[in-house]
PDB file of C-alpha atoms and ligand atoms in Angstrom:
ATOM      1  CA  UNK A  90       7.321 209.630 104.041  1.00  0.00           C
ATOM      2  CA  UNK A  91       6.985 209.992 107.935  1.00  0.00           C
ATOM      3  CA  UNK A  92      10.013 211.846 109.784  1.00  0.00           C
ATOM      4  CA  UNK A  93      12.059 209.973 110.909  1.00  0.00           C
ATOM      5  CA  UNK A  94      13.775 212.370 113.315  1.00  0.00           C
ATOM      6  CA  UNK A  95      11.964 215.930 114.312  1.00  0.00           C
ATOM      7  CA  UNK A  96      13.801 218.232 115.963  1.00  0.00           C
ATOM      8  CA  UNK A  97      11.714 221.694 117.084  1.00  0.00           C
ATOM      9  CA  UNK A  98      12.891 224.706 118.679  1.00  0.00           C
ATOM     10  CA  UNK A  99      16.456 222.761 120.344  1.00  0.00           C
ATOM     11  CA  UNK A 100      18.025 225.150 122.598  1.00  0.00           C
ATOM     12  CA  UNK A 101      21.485 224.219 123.731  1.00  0.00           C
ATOM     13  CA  UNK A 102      23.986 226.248 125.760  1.00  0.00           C
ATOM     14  CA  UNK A 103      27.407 225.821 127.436  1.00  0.00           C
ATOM     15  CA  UNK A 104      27.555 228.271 130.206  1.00  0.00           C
ATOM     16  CA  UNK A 105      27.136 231.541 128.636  1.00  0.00           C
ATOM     17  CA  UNK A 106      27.391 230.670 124.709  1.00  0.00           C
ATOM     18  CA  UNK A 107      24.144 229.766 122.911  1.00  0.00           C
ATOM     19  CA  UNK A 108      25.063 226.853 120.947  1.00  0.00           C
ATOM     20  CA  UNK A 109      21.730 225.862 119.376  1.00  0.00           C
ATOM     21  CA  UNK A 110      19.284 228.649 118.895  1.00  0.00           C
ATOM     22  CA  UNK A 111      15.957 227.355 118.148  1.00  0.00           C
ATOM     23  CA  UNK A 112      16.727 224.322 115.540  1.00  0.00           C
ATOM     24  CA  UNK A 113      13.642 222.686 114.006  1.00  0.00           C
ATOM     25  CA  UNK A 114      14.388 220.182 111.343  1.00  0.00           C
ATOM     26  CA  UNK A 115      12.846 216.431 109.773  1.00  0.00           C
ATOM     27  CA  UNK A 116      14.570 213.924 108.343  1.00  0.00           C
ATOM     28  CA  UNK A 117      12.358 211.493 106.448  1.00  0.00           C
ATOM     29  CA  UNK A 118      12.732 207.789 106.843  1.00  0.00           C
ATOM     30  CA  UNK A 119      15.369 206.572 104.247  1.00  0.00           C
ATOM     31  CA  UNK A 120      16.859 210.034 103.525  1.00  0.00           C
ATOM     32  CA  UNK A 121      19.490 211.677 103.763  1.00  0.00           C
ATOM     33  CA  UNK A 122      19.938 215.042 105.056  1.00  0.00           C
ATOM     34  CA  UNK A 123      24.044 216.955 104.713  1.00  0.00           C
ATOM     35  CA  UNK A 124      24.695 219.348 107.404  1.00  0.00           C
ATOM     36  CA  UNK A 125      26.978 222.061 106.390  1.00  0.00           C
ATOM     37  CA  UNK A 126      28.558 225.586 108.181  1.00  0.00           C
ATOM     38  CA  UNK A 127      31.522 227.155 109.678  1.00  0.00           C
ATOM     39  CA  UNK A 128      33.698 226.070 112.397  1.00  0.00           C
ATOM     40  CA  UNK A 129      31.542 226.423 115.937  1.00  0.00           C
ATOM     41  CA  UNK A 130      28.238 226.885 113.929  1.00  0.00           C
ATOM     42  CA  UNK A 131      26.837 224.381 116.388  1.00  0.00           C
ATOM     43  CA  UNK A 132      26.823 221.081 113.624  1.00  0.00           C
ATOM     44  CA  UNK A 133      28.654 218.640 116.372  1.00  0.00           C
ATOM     45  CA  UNK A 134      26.159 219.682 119.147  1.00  0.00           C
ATOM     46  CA  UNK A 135      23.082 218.814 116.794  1.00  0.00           C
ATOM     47  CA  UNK A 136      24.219 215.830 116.018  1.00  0.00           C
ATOM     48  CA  UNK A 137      25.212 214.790 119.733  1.00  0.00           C
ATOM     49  CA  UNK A 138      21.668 215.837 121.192  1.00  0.00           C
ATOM     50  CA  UNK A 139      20.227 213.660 119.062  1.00  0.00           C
ATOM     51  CA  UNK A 140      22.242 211.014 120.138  1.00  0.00           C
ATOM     52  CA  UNK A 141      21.907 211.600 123.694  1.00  0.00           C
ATOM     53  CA  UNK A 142      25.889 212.869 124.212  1.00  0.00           C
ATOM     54  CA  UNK A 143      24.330 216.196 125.098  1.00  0.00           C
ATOM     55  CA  UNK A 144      21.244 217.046 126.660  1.00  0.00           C
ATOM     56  CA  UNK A 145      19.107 219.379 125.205  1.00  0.00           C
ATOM     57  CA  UNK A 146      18.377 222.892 127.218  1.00  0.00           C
ATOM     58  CA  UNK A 147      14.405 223.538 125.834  1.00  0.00           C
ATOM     59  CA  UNK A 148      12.443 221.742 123.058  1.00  0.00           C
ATOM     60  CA  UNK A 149      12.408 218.205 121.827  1.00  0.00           C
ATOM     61  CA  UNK A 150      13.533 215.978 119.201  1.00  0.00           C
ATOM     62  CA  UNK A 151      11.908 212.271 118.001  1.00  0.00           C
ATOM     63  CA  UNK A 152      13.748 209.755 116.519  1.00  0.00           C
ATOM     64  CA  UNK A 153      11.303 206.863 115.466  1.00  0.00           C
ATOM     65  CA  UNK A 154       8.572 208.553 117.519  1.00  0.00           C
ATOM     66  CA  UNK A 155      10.739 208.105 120.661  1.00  0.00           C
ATOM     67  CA  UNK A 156      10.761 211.509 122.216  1.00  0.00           C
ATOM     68  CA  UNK A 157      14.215 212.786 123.424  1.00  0.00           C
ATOM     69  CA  UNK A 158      14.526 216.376 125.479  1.00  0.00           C
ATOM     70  CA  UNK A 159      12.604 218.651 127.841  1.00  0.00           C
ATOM     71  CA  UNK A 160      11.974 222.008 128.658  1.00  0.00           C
ATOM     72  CA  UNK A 161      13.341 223.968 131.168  1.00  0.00           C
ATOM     73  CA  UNK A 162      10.537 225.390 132.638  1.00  0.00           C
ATOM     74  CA  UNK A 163       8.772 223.664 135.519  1.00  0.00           C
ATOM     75  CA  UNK A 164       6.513 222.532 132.856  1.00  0.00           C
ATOM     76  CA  UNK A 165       8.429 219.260 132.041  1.00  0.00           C
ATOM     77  CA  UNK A 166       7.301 217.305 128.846  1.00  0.00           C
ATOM     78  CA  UNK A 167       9.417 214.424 129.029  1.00  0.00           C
ATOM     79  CA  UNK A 168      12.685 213.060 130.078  1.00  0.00           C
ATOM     80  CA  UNK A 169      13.965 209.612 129.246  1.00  0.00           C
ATOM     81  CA  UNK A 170      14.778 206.856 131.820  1.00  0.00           C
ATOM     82  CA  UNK A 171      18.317 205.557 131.417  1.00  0.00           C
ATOM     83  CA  UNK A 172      17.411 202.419 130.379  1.00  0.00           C
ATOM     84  CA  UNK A 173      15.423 204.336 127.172  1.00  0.00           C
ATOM     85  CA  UNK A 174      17.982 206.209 126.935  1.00  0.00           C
ATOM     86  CA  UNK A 175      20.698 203.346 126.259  1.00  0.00           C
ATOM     87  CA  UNK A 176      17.868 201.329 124.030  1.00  0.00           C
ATOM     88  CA  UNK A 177      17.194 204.471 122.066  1.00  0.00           C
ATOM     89  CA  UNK A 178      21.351 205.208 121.595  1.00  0.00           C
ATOM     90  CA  UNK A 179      21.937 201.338 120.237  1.00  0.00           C
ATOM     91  CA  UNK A 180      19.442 202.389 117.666  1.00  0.00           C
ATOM     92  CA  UNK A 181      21.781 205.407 116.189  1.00  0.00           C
ATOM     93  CA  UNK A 182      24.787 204.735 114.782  1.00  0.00           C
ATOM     94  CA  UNK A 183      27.191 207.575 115.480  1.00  0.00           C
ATOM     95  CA  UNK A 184      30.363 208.027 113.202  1.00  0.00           C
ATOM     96  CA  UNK A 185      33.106 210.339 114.412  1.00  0.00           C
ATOM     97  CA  UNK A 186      35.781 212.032 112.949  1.00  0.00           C
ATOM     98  CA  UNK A 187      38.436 210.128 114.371  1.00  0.00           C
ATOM     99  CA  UNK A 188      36.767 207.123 113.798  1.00  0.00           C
ATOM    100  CA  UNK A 189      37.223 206.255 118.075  1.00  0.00           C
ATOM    101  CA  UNK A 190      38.237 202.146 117.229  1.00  0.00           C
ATOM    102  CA  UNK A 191      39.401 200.111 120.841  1.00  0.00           C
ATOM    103  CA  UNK A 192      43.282 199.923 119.822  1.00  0.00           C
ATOM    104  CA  UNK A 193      43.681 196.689 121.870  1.00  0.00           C
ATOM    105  CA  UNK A 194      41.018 194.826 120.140  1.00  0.00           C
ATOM    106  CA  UNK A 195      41.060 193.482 116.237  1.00  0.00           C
ATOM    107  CA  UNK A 196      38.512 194.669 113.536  1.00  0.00           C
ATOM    108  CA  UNK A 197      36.422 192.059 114.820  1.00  0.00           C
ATOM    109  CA  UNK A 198      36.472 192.498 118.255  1.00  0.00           C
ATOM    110  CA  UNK A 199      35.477 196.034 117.717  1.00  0.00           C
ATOM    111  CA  UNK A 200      32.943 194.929 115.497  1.00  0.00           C
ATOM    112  CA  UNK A 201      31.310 192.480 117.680  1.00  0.00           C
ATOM    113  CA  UNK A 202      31.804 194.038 121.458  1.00  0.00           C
ATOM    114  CA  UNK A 203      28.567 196.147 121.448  1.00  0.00           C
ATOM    115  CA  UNK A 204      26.173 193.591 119.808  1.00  0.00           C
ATOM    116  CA  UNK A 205      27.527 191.357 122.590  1.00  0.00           C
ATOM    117  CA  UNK A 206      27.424 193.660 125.474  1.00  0.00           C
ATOM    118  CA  UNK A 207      24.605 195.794 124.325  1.00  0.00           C
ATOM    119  CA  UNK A 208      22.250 193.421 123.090  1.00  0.00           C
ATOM    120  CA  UNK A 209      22.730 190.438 124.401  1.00  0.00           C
ATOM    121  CA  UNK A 210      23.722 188.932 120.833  1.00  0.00           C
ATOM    122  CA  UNK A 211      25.854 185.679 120.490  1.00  0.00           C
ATOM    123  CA  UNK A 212      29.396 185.791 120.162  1.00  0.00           C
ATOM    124  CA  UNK A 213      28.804 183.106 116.662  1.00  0.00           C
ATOM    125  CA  UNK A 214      26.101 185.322 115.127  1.00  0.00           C
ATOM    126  CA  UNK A 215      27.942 188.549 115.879  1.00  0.00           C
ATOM    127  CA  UNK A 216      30.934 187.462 114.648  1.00  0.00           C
ATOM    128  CA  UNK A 217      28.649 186.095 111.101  1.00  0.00           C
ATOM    129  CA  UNK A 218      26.958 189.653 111.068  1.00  0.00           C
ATOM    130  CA  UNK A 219      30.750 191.391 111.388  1.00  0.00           C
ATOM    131  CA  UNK A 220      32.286 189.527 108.698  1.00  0.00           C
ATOM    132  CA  UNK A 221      29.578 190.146 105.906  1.00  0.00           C
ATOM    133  CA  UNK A 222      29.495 193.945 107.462  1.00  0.00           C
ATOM    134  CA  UNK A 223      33.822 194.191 106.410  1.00  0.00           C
ATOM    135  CA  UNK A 224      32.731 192.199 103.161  1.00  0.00           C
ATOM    136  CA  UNK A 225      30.100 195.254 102.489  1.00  0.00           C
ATOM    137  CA  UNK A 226      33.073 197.804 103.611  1.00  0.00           C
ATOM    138  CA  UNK A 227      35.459 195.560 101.324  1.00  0.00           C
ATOM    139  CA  UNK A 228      37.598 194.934 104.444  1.00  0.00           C
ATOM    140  CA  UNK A 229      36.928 190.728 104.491  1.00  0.00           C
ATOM    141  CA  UNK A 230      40.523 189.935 105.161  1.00  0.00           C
ATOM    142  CA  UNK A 231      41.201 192.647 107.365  1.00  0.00           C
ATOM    143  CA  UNK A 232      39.225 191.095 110.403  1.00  0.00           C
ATOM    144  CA  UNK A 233      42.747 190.182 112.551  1.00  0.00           C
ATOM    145  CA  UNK A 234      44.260 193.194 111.765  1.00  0.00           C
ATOM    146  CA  UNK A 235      44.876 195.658 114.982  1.00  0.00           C
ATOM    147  CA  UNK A 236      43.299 199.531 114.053  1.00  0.00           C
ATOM    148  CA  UNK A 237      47.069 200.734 113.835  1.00  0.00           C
ATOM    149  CA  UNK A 238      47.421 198.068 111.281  1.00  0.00           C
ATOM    150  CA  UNK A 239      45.139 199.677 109.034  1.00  0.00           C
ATOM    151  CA  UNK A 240      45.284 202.983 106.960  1.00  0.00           C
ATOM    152  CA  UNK A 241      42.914 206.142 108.144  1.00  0.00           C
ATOM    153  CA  UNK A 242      40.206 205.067 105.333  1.00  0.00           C
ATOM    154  CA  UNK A 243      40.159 201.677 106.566  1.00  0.00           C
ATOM    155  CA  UNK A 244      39.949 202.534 110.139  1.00  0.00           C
ATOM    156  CA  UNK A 245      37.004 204.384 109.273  1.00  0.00           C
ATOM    157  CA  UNK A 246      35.370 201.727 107.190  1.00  0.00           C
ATOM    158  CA  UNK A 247      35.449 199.751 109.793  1.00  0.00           C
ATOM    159  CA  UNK A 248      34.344 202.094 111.736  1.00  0.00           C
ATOM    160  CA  UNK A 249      31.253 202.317 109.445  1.00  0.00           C
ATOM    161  CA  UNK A 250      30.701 198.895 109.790  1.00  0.00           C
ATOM    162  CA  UNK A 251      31.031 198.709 113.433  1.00  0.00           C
ATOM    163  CA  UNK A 252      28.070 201.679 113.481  1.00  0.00           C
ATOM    164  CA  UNK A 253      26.712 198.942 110.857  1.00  0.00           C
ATOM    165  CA  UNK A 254      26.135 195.807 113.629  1.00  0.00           C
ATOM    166  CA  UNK A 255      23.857 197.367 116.089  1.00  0.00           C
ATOM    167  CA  UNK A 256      21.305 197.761 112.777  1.00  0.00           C
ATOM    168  CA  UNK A 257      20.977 201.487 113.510  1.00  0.00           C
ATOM    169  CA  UNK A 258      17.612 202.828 112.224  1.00  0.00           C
ATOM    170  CA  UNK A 259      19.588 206.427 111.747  1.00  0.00           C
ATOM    171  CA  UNK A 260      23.550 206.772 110.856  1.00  0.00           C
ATOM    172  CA  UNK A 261      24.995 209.878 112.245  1.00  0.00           C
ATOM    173  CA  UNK A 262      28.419 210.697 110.401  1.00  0.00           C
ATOM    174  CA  UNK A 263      29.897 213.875 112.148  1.00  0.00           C
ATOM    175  CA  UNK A 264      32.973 214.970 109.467  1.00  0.00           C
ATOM    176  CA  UNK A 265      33.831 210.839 108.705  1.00  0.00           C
ATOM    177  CA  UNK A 266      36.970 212.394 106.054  1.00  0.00           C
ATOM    178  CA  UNK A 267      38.354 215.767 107.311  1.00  0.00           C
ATOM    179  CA  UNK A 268      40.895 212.955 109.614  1.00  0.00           C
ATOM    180  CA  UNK A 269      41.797 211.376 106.316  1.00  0.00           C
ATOM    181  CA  UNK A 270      44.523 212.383 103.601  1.00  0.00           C
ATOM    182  CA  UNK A 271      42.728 213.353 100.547  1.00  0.00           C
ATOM    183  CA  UNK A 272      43.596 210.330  98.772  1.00  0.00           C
ATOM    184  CA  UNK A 273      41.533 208.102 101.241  1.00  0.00           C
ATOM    185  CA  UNK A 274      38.519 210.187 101.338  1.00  0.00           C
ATOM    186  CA  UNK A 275      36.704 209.090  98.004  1.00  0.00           C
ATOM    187  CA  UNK A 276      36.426 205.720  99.804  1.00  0.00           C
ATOM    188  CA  UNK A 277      34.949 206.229 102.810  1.00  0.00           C
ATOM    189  CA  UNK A 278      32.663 208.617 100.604  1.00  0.00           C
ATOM    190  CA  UNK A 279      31.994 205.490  98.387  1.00  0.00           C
ATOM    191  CA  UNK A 280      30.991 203.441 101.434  1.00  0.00           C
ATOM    192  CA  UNK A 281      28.278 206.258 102.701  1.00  0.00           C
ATOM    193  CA  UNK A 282      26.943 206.493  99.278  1.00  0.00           C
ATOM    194  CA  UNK A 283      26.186 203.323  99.180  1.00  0.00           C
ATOM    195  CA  UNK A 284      24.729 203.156 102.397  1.00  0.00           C
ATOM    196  CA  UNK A 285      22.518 206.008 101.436  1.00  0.00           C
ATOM    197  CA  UNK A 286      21.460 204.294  97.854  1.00  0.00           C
ATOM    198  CA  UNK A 287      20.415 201.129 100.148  1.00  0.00           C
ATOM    199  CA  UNK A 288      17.995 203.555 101.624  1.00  0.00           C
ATOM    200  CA  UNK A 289      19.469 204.031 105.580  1.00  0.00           C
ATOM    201  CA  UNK A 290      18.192 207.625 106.994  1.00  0.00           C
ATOM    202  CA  UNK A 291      21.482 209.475 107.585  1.00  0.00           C
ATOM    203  CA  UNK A 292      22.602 213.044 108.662  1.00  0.00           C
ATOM    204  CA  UNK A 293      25.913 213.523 107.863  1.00  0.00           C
ATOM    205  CA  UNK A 294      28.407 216.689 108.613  1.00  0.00           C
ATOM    206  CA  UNK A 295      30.183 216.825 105.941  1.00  0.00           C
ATOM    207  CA  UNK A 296      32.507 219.999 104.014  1.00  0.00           C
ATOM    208  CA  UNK A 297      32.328 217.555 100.819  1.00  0.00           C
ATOM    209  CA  UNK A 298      30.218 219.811  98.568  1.00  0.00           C
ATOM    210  CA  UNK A 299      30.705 217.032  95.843  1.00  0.00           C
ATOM    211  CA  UNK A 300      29.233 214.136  98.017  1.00  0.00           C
ATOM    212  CA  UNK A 301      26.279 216.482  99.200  1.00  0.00           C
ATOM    213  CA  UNK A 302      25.562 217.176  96.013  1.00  0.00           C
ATOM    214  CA  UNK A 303      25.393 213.315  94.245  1.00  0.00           C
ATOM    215  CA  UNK A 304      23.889 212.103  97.631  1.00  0.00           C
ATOM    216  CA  UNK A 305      21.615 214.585 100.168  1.00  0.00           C
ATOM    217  CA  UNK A 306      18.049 214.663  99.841  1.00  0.00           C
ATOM    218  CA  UNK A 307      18.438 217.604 102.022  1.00  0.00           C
ATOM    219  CA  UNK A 308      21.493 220.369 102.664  1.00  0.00           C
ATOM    220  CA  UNK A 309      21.003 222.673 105.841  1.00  0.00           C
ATOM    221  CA  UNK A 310      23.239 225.277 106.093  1.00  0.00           C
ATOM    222  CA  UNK A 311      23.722 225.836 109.696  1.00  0.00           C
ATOM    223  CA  UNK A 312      25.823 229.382 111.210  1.00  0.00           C
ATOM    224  CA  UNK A 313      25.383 230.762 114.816  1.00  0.00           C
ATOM    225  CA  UNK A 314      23.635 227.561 115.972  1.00  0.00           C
ATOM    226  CA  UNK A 315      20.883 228.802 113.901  1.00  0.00           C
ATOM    227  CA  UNK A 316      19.295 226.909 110.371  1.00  0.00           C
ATOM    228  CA  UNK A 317      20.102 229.959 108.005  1.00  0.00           C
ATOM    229  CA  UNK A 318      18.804 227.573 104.902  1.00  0.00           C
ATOM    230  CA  UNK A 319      17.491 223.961 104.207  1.00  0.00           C
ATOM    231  CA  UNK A 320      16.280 222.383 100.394  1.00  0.00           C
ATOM    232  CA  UNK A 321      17.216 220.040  97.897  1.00  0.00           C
ATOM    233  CA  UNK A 322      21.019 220.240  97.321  1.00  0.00           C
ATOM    234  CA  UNK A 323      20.360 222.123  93.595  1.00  0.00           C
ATOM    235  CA  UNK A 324      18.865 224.853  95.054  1.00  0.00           C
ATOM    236  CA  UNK A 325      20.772 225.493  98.461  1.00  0.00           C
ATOM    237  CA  UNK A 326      24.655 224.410  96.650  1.00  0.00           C
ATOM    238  CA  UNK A 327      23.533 226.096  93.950  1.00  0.00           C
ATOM    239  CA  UNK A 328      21.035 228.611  94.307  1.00  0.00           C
ATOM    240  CA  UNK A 329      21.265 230.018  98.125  1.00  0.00           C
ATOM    241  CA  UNK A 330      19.117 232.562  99.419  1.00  0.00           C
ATOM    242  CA  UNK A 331      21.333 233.823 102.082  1.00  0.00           C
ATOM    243  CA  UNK A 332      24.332 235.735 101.934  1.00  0.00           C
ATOM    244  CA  UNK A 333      25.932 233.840 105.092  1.00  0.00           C
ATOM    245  CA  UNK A 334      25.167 230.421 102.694  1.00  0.00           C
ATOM    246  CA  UNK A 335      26.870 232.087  99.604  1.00  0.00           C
ATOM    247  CA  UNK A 336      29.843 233.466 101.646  1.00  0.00           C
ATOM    248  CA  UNK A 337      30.366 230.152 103.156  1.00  0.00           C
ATOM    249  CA  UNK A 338      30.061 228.170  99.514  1.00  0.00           C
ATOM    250  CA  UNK A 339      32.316 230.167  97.744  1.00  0.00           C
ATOM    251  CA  UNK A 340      35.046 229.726 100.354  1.00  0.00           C
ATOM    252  CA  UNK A 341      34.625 225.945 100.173  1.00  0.00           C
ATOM    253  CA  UNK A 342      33.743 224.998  96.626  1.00  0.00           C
TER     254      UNK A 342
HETATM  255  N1  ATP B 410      31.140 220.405 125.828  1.00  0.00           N
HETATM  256  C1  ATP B 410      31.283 221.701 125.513  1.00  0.00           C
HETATM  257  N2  ATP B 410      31.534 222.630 126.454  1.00  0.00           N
HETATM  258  C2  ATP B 410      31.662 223.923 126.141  1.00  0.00           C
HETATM  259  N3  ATP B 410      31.568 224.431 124.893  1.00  0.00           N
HETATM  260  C3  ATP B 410      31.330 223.550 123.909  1.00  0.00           C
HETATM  261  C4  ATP B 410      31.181 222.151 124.154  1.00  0.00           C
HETATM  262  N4  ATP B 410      30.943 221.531 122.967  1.00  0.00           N
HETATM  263  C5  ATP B 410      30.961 222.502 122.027  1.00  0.00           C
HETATM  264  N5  ATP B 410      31.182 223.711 122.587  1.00  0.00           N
HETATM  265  C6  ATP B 410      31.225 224.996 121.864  1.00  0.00           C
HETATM  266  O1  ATP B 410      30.053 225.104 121.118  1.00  0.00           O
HETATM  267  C7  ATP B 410      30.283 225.736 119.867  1.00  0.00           C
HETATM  268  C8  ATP B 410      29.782 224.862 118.746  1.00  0.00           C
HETATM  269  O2  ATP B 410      30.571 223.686 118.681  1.00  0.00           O
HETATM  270  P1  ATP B 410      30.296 222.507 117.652  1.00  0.00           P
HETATM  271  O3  ATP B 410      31.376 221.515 117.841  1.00  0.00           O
HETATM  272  O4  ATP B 410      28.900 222.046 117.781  1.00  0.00           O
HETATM  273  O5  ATP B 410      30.465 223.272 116.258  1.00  0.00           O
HETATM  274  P2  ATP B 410      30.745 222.676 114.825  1.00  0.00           P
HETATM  275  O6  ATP B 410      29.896 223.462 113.899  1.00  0.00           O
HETATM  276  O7  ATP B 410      30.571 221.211 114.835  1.00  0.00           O
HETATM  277  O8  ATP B 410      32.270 223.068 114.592  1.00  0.00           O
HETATM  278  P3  ATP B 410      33.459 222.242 113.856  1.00  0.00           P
HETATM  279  O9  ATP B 410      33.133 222.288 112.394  1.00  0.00           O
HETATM  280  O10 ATP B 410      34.652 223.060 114.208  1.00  0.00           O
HETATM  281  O11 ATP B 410      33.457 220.879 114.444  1.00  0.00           O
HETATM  282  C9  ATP B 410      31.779 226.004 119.804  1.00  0.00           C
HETATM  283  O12 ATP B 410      31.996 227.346 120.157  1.00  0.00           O
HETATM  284  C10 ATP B 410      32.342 225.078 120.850  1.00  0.00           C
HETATM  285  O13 ATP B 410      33.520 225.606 121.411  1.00  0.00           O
END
């Protein structure tokens, strides 16, 4: 299969820290690839260059063959227009931690806002897309409901689904359950899962070693903005070559 999204050589710094150090990674179309490390190892940064929050400092990154980044030399390769920018952003859904819902508007509101505004949908189709997307998050009668209304693992199913209605070509889910009591996460995990068995390219942050395991095509183990180690789940979870991967695994399994 293709990739999907390429990523070579990303440098990314805030002031003086060095925040990405030279990432190259693919994703394949249709898989999914778990990101794992340590607090400040640089995992919310990846995932926010490739989603245009952050601009990269040197190298590049494609996501569908749409080239994101530049260098820093004089020797520019390429920098998007804003209008490419904003095409290439409703084509990535982005899930946060603290799943971000408008808190004046109702699960369908949020639902159907950025279809509306962002691509021009109409308000009766958007609204027909949202309910069978809280119908897929099991979430059908909760389309009134205010976000407060709702408990953590249903504000961030509907926060899936909302991700869900632009029809993102690539989910990004940056730690969707360490907001949620640990009751609630096994359902947002069941709503990924599924995602990922219908065959929707995904990187996900994620400490769920359980999740990565049953569902990642791919684990990267990420410390000091740096790729330490990157394979099939069995032999990364299970087998790492790195001592920074095995010190890291056996604080978390
Ligand atoms: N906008 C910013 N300005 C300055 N420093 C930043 C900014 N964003 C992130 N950083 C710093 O970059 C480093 C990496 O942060 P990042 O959030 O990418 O790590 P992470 O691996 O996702 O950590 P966590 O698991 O705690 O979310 C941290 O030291 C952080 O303080």
């Amino acid at each position: 299969m293709s990739a999907m999204v390429e990523i070579r050589s990303v440098h990314k710094s805030f002031g003086s820290a060095e925040v990405l150090r030279g990432i190259d990674l693919e994703v394949a179309a249709g898989e999914v690839t778990v990101v794992l490390g340590p607090s400040g190892s640089g995992k919310s940064t990846l995932l926010r260059t490739i989603n245009h929050l952050e601009k990269v400092d040197s190298g590049w990154i494609s996501v569908d063959g749409a080239l994101v980044g530049y260098r820093r030399s004089k020797e520019k390769l390429y920098e998007l227009r804003e209008r490419e920018i904003l095409k290439q952003r409703t084509g990535i859904g982005f899930v946060f931690q603290n799943f971000n819902l408008f808190p004046h508007l109702t699960v369908l509101e949020n639902l159907v806002e950025a279809p509306i505004a962002a691509q021009r949908r109409p308000r009766k189709e958007a609204e027909a897309t949202a309910r069978r997307l809280l119908t897929r998050v099991g979430l059908a009668e909760k389309a009134d409901a205010y976000p407060q209304q709702l408990s953590g693992g249903q504000q961030q199913r509907v926060a899936i689904a909302r991700a869900l209605a632009l029809e993102p070509t690539l989910l990004l889910f940056d730690e969707p359950t360490s907001a949620l009591d640990p009751e609630l996460v096994g359902e947002v995990l069941d709503v990924i899962k599924d995602l990922a068995h219908q065959g929707t390219t995904m990187i996900v942050v994620t400490h769920e070693i359980g999740f990565a395991r049953e569902v990642a095509d791919t684990v990267v183990f990420m410390d000091g903005g740096r790729i330490v180690e990157q394979g099939p789940p069995a032999q990364v979870l299970d087998h790492p070559r790195h001592a920074r991967t095995r010190a890291f695994l056996s604080k978390v399994l």
